[in-house]
Amino acid sequence: MLDVANLIKIRRDLHQIPELGFQEHKTQAYLLNFIQALPQTHLSVKKWKTGILVKVKGTNSSMLVAYRADIDGLPIEEETGLEFQSKHEGYMHACGHDLHMTIALATLEAMAKQPPENDVLFVFQPAEEGPGGALPMMQSEEFKEWWPDLIFALHIAPELPVGTISSKPGLLFANTSELFIDFKGKGGHAAYPHLTKDMVVAASGFVGELQTIVSRRVDPLESAVITIGKITGGTVQNVIAERARLEGTIRTLSPDLIPIIKQEIDSLKRGFEEMYDCSISIDFGANYYQVFNQSDLVDQFKHIVESSELEWKEAPAAMTGEDFGYMVRDIPGFMFWLGVDSPYGLHHSKLTAKEEAIPIAAKLVEKTLREMKSLNA
Ligand SMILES: [Zn+2]
Ligand SMILES: [Zn+2]
């Protein structure tokens, strides 16, 4: 395993070059450069778009075990003030994917030098934050050729201390859909509202009505969230707005509820078009499928964590989304949280991570890849 100073250097190098989904060119080059410098005897490498697949040939393989690391950053201006903060203005690794990649490289290095028994696949996946890289990657010939028998991934958890690992059997992350709503009506002078169709009023009313979907249309024993995080509209204070836009997200614990909520939003759209004499267009953007962990694998993993003298914490289900959900929909697998102890949460411009978590995670991922048994073993 690489020494700690090397691990920290890799993490800091990657932290400085955050790139958006499917634009991770520098990141891909950095990863490839590292991978090509490793002993190649047991390795095979394939590129897929801005992602990479690396297979390590096992010594006596009965299955292919995969570890997935997402590689993209976010359109957030970094405010950590760290000496190694992002060199890409307006972009930041604010979701810890720089750590996810570093942990994968460290583990890969160890395995290139001392191959595992089973074949192992490292999946460097682009575009987790959007538009979603997991599903198209799985549909590629490159991935299909190396289809894993089992897959796992981790995500940093700012709220957990270093040395704590957390997961749960069953549902870990929610089903999500983006939501973009555009309103277009007839603008005009602020003093003549009767001659116009005011899109600020229509959009405001829509935000209020959206709240009644969760409170009045969804079974109270089910869980759902509709959040509008951004409203834009109009041009100036004394002109009635011709256009307005709402941007938000839908989250549910059941995959069946997402289409029901979408239908309700469509029916609101028709009502509002009638009421406000305007046209409304809705774009549901990217959908992410729930992350559902296989119980038997989580049990095995929990034993590995406890035998590594790390702290195990049973995780609650969360309304966050992850496109890794598509991978564990079709491949037995699980995801877990890695404590990195930051006062700021994921996607915050001041998110930091304690780097002591990196060697801990690399050892744990390596041990898991080497020791994990398939479900029917
Ligand atoms: Zn994220
Ligand atoms: Zn993330």
Tab-separated table of C-alpha atoms and ligand atoms in Angstrom:
chain	number	residue	atom	x	y	z
A	1	MET	CA	0.000	0.000	0.000
A	2	LEU	CA	1.181	3.535	-0.792
A	3	ASP	CA	2.459	5.511	2.161
A	4	VAL	CA	0.247	8.181	3.692
A	5	ALA	CA	2.195	11.090	2.201
A	6	ASN	CA	1.649	9.678	-1.294
A	7	LEU	CA	-2.054	9.147	-0.677
A	8	ILE	CA	-2.447	12.725	0.494
A	9	LYS	CA	-0.569	14.030	-2.524
A	10	ILE	CA	-2.869	12.138	-4.918
A	11	ARG	CA	-5.956	13.382	-3.126
A	12	ARG	CA	-4.731	16.981	-3.230
A	13	ASP	CA	-3.749	16.748	-6.902
A	14	LEU	CA	-7.221	15.471	-7.782
A	15	HIS	CA	-8.899	18.009	-5.519
A	16	GLN	CA	-7.402	20.829	-7.582
A	17	ILE	CA	-8.863	19.692	-10.909
A	18	PRO	CA	-12.609	19.137	-10.386
A	19	GLU	CA	-14.532	18.664	-13.641
A	20	LEU	CA	-18.216	18.220	-14.447
A	21	GLY	CA	-19.859	15.006	-15.653
A	22	PHE	CA	-18.437	13.658	-18.944
A	23	GLN	CA	-15.867	16.471	-19.004
A	24	GLU	CA	-13.433	14.712	-16.657
A	25	HIS	CA	-10.562	14.791	-19.176
A	26	LYS	CA	-7.777	15.957	-16.867
A	27	THR	CA	-9.023	13.626	-14.170
A	28	GLN	CA	-9.040	10.682	-16.568
A	29	ALA	CA	-5.506	11.540	-17.750
A	30	TYR	CA	-4.285	11.766	-14.140
A	31	LEU	CA	-5.820	8.392	-13.273
A	32	LEU	CA	-4.443	6.724	-16.408
A	33	ASN	CA	-1.018	8.118	-15.751
A	34	PHE	CA	-1.032	6.566	-12.288
A	35	ILE	CA	-2.435	3.262	-13.527
A	36	GLN	CA	0.127	2.972	-16.335
A	37	ALA	CA	2.988	3.413	-13.864
A	38	LEU	CA	1.883	0.317	-11.911
A	39	PRO	CA	3.233	-3.200	-12.597
A	40	GLN	CA	1.079	-4.263	-15.567
A	41	THR	CA	1.390	-8.078	-15.263
A	42	HIS	CA	-2.074	-8.626	-13.777
A	43	LEU	CA	-3.852	-5.539	-15.171
A	44	SER	CA	-6.106	-4.872	-18.159
A	45	VAL	CA	-7.353	-1.332	-18.746
A	46	LYS	CA	-10.241	0.032	-20.827
A	47	LYS	CA	-11.493	3.560	-21.291
A	48	TRP	CA	-15.182	4.360	-21.566
A	49	LYS	CA	-15.922	8.040	-22.352
A	50	THR	CA	-14.189	9.900	-19.510
A	51	GLY	CA	-14.313	6.820	-17.263
A	52	ILE	CA	-11.898	3.928	-16.864
A	53	LEU	CA	-12.242	0.217	-16.100
A	54	VAL	CA	-9.274	-1.667	-14.665
A	55	LYS	CA	-9.369	-5.410	-14.204
A	56	VAL	CA	-6.904	-7.205	-11.955
A	57	LYS	CA	-6.503	-10.873	-12.795
A	58	GLY	CA	-6.892	-13.077	-9.727
A	59	THR	CA	-4.661	-16.014	-8.858
A	60	ASN	CA	-7.517	-18.503	-8.513
A	61	SER	CA	-10.705	-16.717	-9.446
A	62	SER	CA	-14.254	-17.911	-8.965
A	63	MET	CA	-15.894	-14.518	-9.524
A	64	LEU	CA	-15.378	-10.876	-10.448
A	65	VAL	CA	-15.671	-8.429	-7.524
A	66	ALA	CA	-15.953	-4.715	-8.334
A	67	TYR	CA	-15.334	-1.459	-6.513
A	68	ARG	CA	-16.831	1.683	-8.009
A	69	ALA	CA	-15.417	5.201	-7.560
A	70	ASP	CA	-17.200	8.232	-9.013
A	71	ILE	CA	-14.896	10.877	-10.457
A	72	ASP	CA	-16.811	14.117	-11.140
A	73	GLY	CA	-16.928	17.455	-9.304
A	74	LEU	CA	-19.642	20.096	-8.883
A	75	PRO	CA	-20.339	23.621	-10.195
A	76	ILE	CA	-19.622	25.168	-6.782
A	77	GLU	CA	-17.089	27.905	-5.995
A	78	GLU	CA	-14.779	26.507	-3.321
A	79	GLU	CA	-14.534	28.495	-0.079
A	80	THR	CA	-12.373	26.225	2.070
A	81	GLY	CA	-9.287	28.446	1.834
A	82	LEU	CA	-7.162	25.279	1.698
A	83	GLU	CA	-3.718	25.628	0.137
A	84	PHE	CA	-4.690	22.930	-2.365
A	85	GLN	CA	-8.111	24.323	-3.160
A	86	SER	CA	-9.634	23.986	-6.629
A	87	LYS	CA	-7.710	25.537	-9.513
A	88	HIS	CA	-10.825	25.345	-11.683
A	89	GLU	CA	-12.721	28.494	-10.861
A	90	GLY	CA	-16.382	27.833	-10.136
A	91	TYR	CA	-15.872	24.083	-9.696
A	92	MET	CA	-15.180	22.012	-6.630
A	93	HIS	CA	-14.871	18.446	-5.404
A	94	ALA	CA	-17.584	19.203	-2.857
A	95	CYS	CA	-18.891	15.628	-2.689
A	96	GLY	CA	-15.644	13.853	-1.839
A	97	HIS	CA	-15.191	12.098	-5.173
A	98	ASP	CA	-11.502	13.108	-4.977
A	99	LEU	CA	-11.263	10.842	-1.918
A	100	HIS	CA	-13.256	8.060	-3.582
A	101	MET	CA	-10.740	8.038	-6.467
A	102	THR	CA	-7.695	8.167	-4.191
A	103	ILE	CA	-8.965	5.196	-2.208
A	104	ALA	CA	-9.466	3.259	-5.458
A	105	LEU	CA	-5.952	4.054	-6.709
A	106	ALA	CA	-4.357	3.043	-3.401
A	107	THR	CA	-6.233	-0.242	-3.426
A	108	LEU	CA	-5.433	-0.865	-7.070
A	109	GLU	CA	-1.735	-0.248	-6.403
A	110	ALA	CA	-1.744	-2.840	-3.628
A	111	MET	CA	-3.487	-5.371	-5.858
A	112	ALA	CA	-1.238	-4.777	-8.866
A	113	LYS	CA	1.686	-5.727	-6.632
A	114	GLN	CA	-0.022	-8.569	-4.818
A	115	PRO	CA	-2.919	-9.926	-6.889
A	116	PRO	CA	-6.094	-11.083	-5.154
A	117	GLU	CA	-7.536	-14.574	-5.414
A	118	ASN	CA	-10.677	-13.489	-7.285
A	119	ASP	CA	-10.652	-11.196	-10.296
A	120	VAL	CA	-11.197	-7.599	-9.235
A	121	LEU	CA	-12.621	-4.703	-11.250
A	122	PHE	CA	-12.099	-1.002	-10.511
A	123	VAL	CA	-14.830	1.151	-12.007
A	124	PHE	CA	-13.950	4.842	-12.347
A	125	GLN	CA	-17.367	6.208	-13.208
A	126	PRO	CA	-17.986	9.681	-14.654
A	127	ALA	CA	-20.967	11.986	-14.174
A	128	GLU	CA	-22.450	10.784	-10.906
A	129	GLU	CA	-23.703	14.286	-10.063
A	130	GLY	CA	-25.372	14.574	-13.455
A	131	PRO	CA	-26.466	13.668	-16.018
A	132	GLY	CA	-25.733	10.197	-14.554
A	133	GLY	CA	-22.903	7.950	-15.715
A	134	ALA	CA	-23.753	4.650	-14.026
A	135	LEU	CA	-26.574	3.561	-16.315
A	136	PRO	CA	-24.935	4.347	-19.692
A	137	MET	CA	-21.651	2.866	-18.455
A	138	MET	CA	-23.422	-0.388	-17.550
A	139	GLN	CA	-25.014	-0.452	-20.995
A	140	SER	CA	-21.624	-0.122	-22.735
A	141	GLU	CA	-19.860	-3.054	-24.387
A	142	GLU	CA	-16.790	-2.316	-22.279
A	143	PHE	CA	-18.692	-2.827	-19.045
A	144	LYS	CA	-20.768	-5.765	-20.283
A	145	GLU	CA	-17.612	-7.636	-21.196
A	146	TRP	CA	-16.431	-7.363	-17.583
A	147	TRP	CA	-19.823	-7.631	-15.884
A	148	PRO	CA	-19.137	-8.089	-12.145
A	149	ASP	CA	-20.679	-10.759	-9.908
A	150	LEU	CA	-20.693	-8.372	-7.010
A	151	ILE	CA	-20.102	-4.612	-6.649
A	152	PHE	CA	-19.694	-2.120	-3.836
A	153	ALA	CA	-18.932	1.567	-3.366
A	154	LEU	CA	-18.429	4.021	-0.558
A	155	HIS	CA	-19.373	7.640	0.004
A	156	ILE	CA	-17.718	10.043	2.400
A	157	ALA	CA	-19.887	11.043	5.370
A	158	PRO	CA	-18.969	14.472	6.790
A	159	GLU	CA	-21.126	13.974	9.880
A	160	LEU	CA	-19.369	10.783	11.015
A	161	PRO	CA	-16.007	10.670	12.821
A	162	VAL	CA	-12.933	9.156	11.169
A	163	GLY	CA	-12.850	5.416	11.867
A	164	THR	CA	-16.623	5.036	11.696
A	165	ILE	CA	-18.191	3.028	8.892
A	166	SER	CA	-21.931	3.037	8.394
A	167	SER	CA	-24.435	1.184	6.260
A	168	LYS	CA	-27.616	-0.846	6.505
A	169	PRO	CA	-29.318	-3.744	4.758
A	170	GLY	CA	-32.022	-2.733	2.285
A	171	LEU	CA	-32.811	0.826	1.288
A	172	LEU	CA	-29.942	3.279	1.862
A	173	PHE	CA	-30.587	6.089	-0.654
A	174	ALA	CA	-33.843	7.366	-2.116
A	175	ASN	CA	-35.328	7.429	-5.609
A	176	THR	CA	-34.890	10.878	-7.097
A	177	SER	CA	-35.923	12.932	-10.084
A	178	GLU	CA	-34.958	16.443	-11.088
A	179	LEU	CA	-37.727	18.943	-11.796
A	180	PHE	CA	-37.615	21.999	-14.076
A	181	ILE	CA	-40.777	23.997	-14.789
A	182	ASP	CA	-40.929	26.882	-17.281
A	183	PHE	CA	-43.829	29.351	-17.378
A	184	LYS	CA	-44.610	31.600	-20.324
A	185	GLY	CA	-47.399	34.168	-20.429
A	186	LYS	CA	-48.092	37.734	-21.522
A	187	GLY	CA	-45.970	40.339	-19.756
A	188	GLY	CA	-46.679	44.061	-19.565
A	189	HIS	CA	-46.681	47.256	-17.519
A	190	ALA	CA	-46.802	46.799	-13.733
A	191	ALA	CA	-49.742	49.206	-13.542
A	192	TYR	CA	-51.955	47.244	-15.990
A	193	PRO	CA	-52.140	43.717	-14.563
A	194	HIS	CA	-55.552	43.107	-16.173
A	195	LEU	CA	-53.926	43.265	-19.613
A	196	THR	CA	-51.282	40.667	-18.777
A	197	LYS	CA	-50.767	37.080	-17.577
A	198	ASP	CA	-48.367	37.391	-14.687
A	199	MET	CA	-45.903	34.471	-14.577
A	200	VAL	CA	-44.487	35.434	-11.181
A	201	VAL	CA	-47.939	34.977	-9.672
A	202	ALA	CA	-48.486	31.721	-11.602
A	203	ALA	CA	-45.116	30.308	-10.519
A	204	SER	CA	-45.653	31.337	-6.892
A	205	GLY	CA	-49.035	29.642	-6.862
A	206	PHE	CA	-47.470	26.541	-8.365
A	207	VAL	CA	-44.853	26.322	-5.604
A	208	GLY	CA	-47.617	26.418	-3.005
A	209	GLU	CA	-49.743	23.787	-4.774
A	210	LEU	CA	-46.746	21.453	-5.172
A	211	GLN	CA	-46.655	21.137	-1.387
A	212	THR	CA	-50.155	19.662	-1.380
A	213	ILE	CA	-48.974	16.719	-3.509
A	214	VAL	CA	-46.951	15.332	-0.618
A	215	SER	CA	-49.519	16.267	2.045
A	216	ARG	CA	-52.738	15.349	0.155
A	217	ARG	CA	-51.899	12.965	-2.684
A	218	VAL	CA	-49.255	10.661	-1.237
A	219	ASP	CA	-50.146	7.859	1.168
A	220	PRO	CA	-49.140	9.195	4.609
A	221	LEU	CA	-47.332	5.920	5.332
A	222	GLU	CA	-45.045	6.533	2.331
A	223	SER	CA	-42.198	9.056	2.294
A	224	ALA	CA	-41.779	11.781	-0.305
A	225	VAL	CA	-40.138	15.176	-0.679
A	226	ILE	CA	-40.680	17.856	-3.316
A	227	THR	CA	-38.233	20.740	-2.973
A	228	ILE	CA	-38.032	23.808	-5.189
A	229	GLY	CA	-34.523	25.127	-4.669
A	230	LYS	CA	-34.495	27.922	-7.213
A	231	ILE	CA	-36.981	30.432	-8.658
A	232	THR	CA	-36.204	32.878	-11.416
A	233	GLY	CA	-38.541	35.166	-13.320
A	234	GLY	CA	-39.102	38.601	-14.785
A	235	THR	CA	-36.673	41.282	-15.814
A	236	VAL	CA	-37.228	44.385	-13.699
A	237	GLN	CA	-39.292	45.592	-10.731
A	238	ASN	CA	-41.998	47.491	-12.641
A	239	VAL	CA	-42.690	45.048	-15.479
A	240	ILE	CA	-45.032	42.087	-15.150
A	241	ALA	CA	-43.052	38.956	-15.863
A	242	GLU	CA	-43.549	37.099	-19.112
A	243	ARG	CA	-41.415	34.163	-17.958
A	244	ALA	CA	-40.641	32.329	-14.740
A	245	ARG	CA	-38.771	29.120	-13.958
A	246	LEU	CA	-38.803	26.740	-11.018
A	247	GLU	CA	-36.021	24.238	-10.383
A	248	GLY	CA	-36.279	21.467	-7.864
A	249	THR	CA	-36.137	17.818	-7.032
A	250	ILE	CA	-38.459	14.943	-6.139
A	251	ARG	CA	-37.369	12.221	-3.693
A	252	THR	CA	-39.227	9.115	-2.551
A	253	LEU	CA	-38.424	5.949	-0.634
A	254	SER	CA	-40.478	3.808	-3.022
A	255	PRO	CA	-39.613	3.672	-6.743
A	256	ASP	CA	-43.340	3.363	-7.566
A	257	LEU	CA	-44.110	6.762	-6.106
A	258	ILE	CA	-41.969	8.804	-8.514
A	259	PRO	CA	-44.295	8.277	-11.546
A	260	ILE	CA	-47.362	8.992	-9.382
A	261	ILE	CA	-45.911	12.324	-8.275
A	262	LYS	CA	-44.970	13.165	-11.854
A	263	GLN	CA	-48.577	12.555	-12.932
A	264	GLU	CA	-49.819	14.865	-10.183
A	265	ILE	CA	-47.406	17.581	-11.302
A	266	ASP	CA	-48.657	17.152	-14.875
A	267	SER	CA	-52.230	17.592	-13.753
A	268	LEU	CA	-51.289	20.756	-11.826
A	269	LYS	CA	-49.636	21.989	-15.013
A	270	ARG	CA	-52.883	21.570	-16.977
A	271	GLY	CA	-54.879	23.345	-14.277
A	272	PHE	CA	-52.444	26.250	-14.084
A	273	GLU	CA	-52.351	26.664	-17.853
A	274	GLU	CA	-56.116	27.019	-17.779
A	275	MET	CA	-56.207	29.290	-14.717
A	276	TYR	CA	-53.413	31.632	-15.750
A	277	ASP	CA	-53.871	31.422	-19.520
A	278	CYS	CA	-50.216	30.562	-20.036
A	279	SER	CA	-48.054	27.740	-21.303
A	280	ILE	CA	-46.024	25.595	-18.937
A	281	SER	CA	-43.373	23.083	-19.881
A	282	ILE	CA	-42.006	20.486	-17.501
A	283	ASP	CA	-38.705	18.654	-17.713
A	284	PHE	CA	-38.080	15.891	-15.187
A	285	GLY	CA	-34.342	15.809	-15.999
A	286	ALA	CA	-32.263	13.003	-14.542
A	287	ASN	CA	-33.751	10.161	-12.488
A	288	TYR	CA	-31.743	8.119	-10.021
A	289	TYR	CA	-32.856	4.723	-8.842
A	290	GLN	CA	-32.720	3.888	-5.113
A	291	VAL	CA	-29.618	2.294	-3.602
A	292	PHE	CA	-30.832	-0.996	-2.180
A	293	ASN	CA	-28.177	-2.957	-0.278
A	294	GLN	CA	-28.146	-6.784	-0.320
A	295	SER	CA	-28.561	-7.891	3.294
A	296	ASP	CA	-26.178	-10.874	3.154
A	297	LEU	CA	-23.428	-8.745	1.671
A	298	VAL	CA	-23.907	-6.030	4.294
A	299	ASP	CA	-23.665	-8.761	6.983
A	300	GLN	CA	-20.387	-10.019	5.531
A	301	PHE	CA	-19.086	-6.493	5.221
A	302	LYS	CA	-20.039	-5.659	8.815
A	303	HIS	CA	-17.879	-8.573	10.003
A	304	ILE	CA	-14.980	-7.302	7.916
A	305	VAL	CA	-15.393	-3.813	9.441
A	306	GLU	CA	-15.527	-5.173	12.983
A	307	SER	CA	-12.511	-7.423	12.433
A	308	SER	CA	-10.647	-4.319	11.206
A	309	GLU	CA	-11.308	-2.686	14.588
A	310	LEU	CA	-13.357	0.079	13.040
A	311	GLU	CA	-16.570	1.433	14.511
A	312	TRP	CA	-19.779	0.148	12.860
A	313	LYS	CA	-22.865	2.328	12.896
A	314	GLU	CA	-26.226	1.232	11.514
A	315	ALA	CA	-27.219	3.900	8.973
A	316	PRO	CA	-30.664	5.455	8.602
A	317	ALA	CA	-32.198	5.556	5.108
A	318	ALA	CA	-31.636	9.003	3.578
A	319	MET	CA	-33.453	11.080	0.962
A	320	THR	CA	-30.167	11.669	-0.862
A	321	GLY	CA	-29.772	10.152	-4.330
A	322	GLU	CA	-26.920	8.209	-5.940
A	323	ASP	CA	-26.703	6.797	-9.418
A	324	PHE	CA	-24.892	3.761	-7.972
A	325	GLY	CA	-28.496	2.641	-7.399
A	326	TYR	CA	-28.612	1.423	-11.020
A	327	MET	CA	-25.582	-0.776	-10.429
A	328	VAL	CA	-27.050	-2.474	-7.355
A	329	ARG	CA	-30.388	-2.828	-9.100
A	330	ASP	CA	-28.753	-5.204	-11.597
A	331	ILE	CA	-25.685	-6.507	-9.735
A	332	PRO	CA	-25.670	-7.815	-6.143
A	333	GLY	CA	-23.962	-5.166	-4.057
A	334	PHE	CA	-24.009	-2.487	-1.404
A	335	MET	CA	-22.793	0.972	-0.527
A	336	PHE	CA	-21.430	2.310	2.738
A	337	TRP	CA	-20.605	5.633	4.419
A	338	LEU	CA	-17.032	6.509	5.387
A	339	GLY	CA	-16.615	8.962	8.291
A	340	VAL	CA	-14.456	11.993	7.330
A	341	ASP	CA	-15.538	14.411	10.066
A	342	SER	CA	-16.323	17.818	8.532
A	343	PRO	CA	-18.455	20.589	10.066
A	344	TYR	CA	-19.871	21.248	6.577
A	345	GLY	CA	-22.016	18.804	4.657
A	346	LEU	CA	-21.855	17.328	1.163
A	347	HIS	CA	-22.153	19.887	-1.650
A	348	HIS	CA	-21.106	22.718	0.719
A	349	SER	CA	-18.479	25.165	-0.535
A	350	LYS	CA	-16.588	24.728	2.757
A	351	LEU	CA	-16.657	20.932	2.870
A	352	THR	CA	-13.324	19.534	4.015
A	353	ALA	CA	-12.425	15.949	4.842
A	354	LYS	CA	-9.962	14.572	7.366
A	355	GLU	CA	-7.337	12.868	5.238
A	356	GLU	CA	-6.654	10.271	7.953
A	357	ALA	CA	-9.768	8.564	6.612
A	358	ILE	CA	-8.054	7.754	3.299
A	359	PRO	CA	-5.589	5.040	4.434
A	360	ILE	CA	-8.275	3.572	6.707
A	361	ALA	CA	-10.674	3.280	3.770
A	362	ALA	CA	-8.042	1.974	1.375
A	363	LYS	CA	-7.202	-0.872	3.763
A	364	LEU	CA	-10.860	-1.644	4.293
A	365	VAL	CA	-11.679	-1.660	0.575
A	366	GLU	CA	-8.684	-3.888	-0.125
A	367	LYS	CA	-9.670	-6.334	2.609
A	368	THR	CA	-13.259	-6.366	1.386
A	369	LEU	CA	-12.244	-7.012	-2.227
A	370	ARG	CA	-9.990	-9.852	-1.113
A	371	GLU	CA	-12.366	-11.460	1.380
A	372	MET	CA	-15.884	-10.923	0.101
A	373	LYS	CA	-17.695	-14.138	-0.845
A	374	SER	CA	-20.496	-14.305	-3.364
A	375	LEU	CA	-24.047	-14.723	-2.138
A	376	ASN	CA	-24.377	-18.343	-3.118
A	377	ALA	CA	-20.878	-19.368	-1.961
B	1	ZN	ZN	-22.924	14.689	-4.629
B	2	ZN	ZN	-21.150	12.091	-4.219
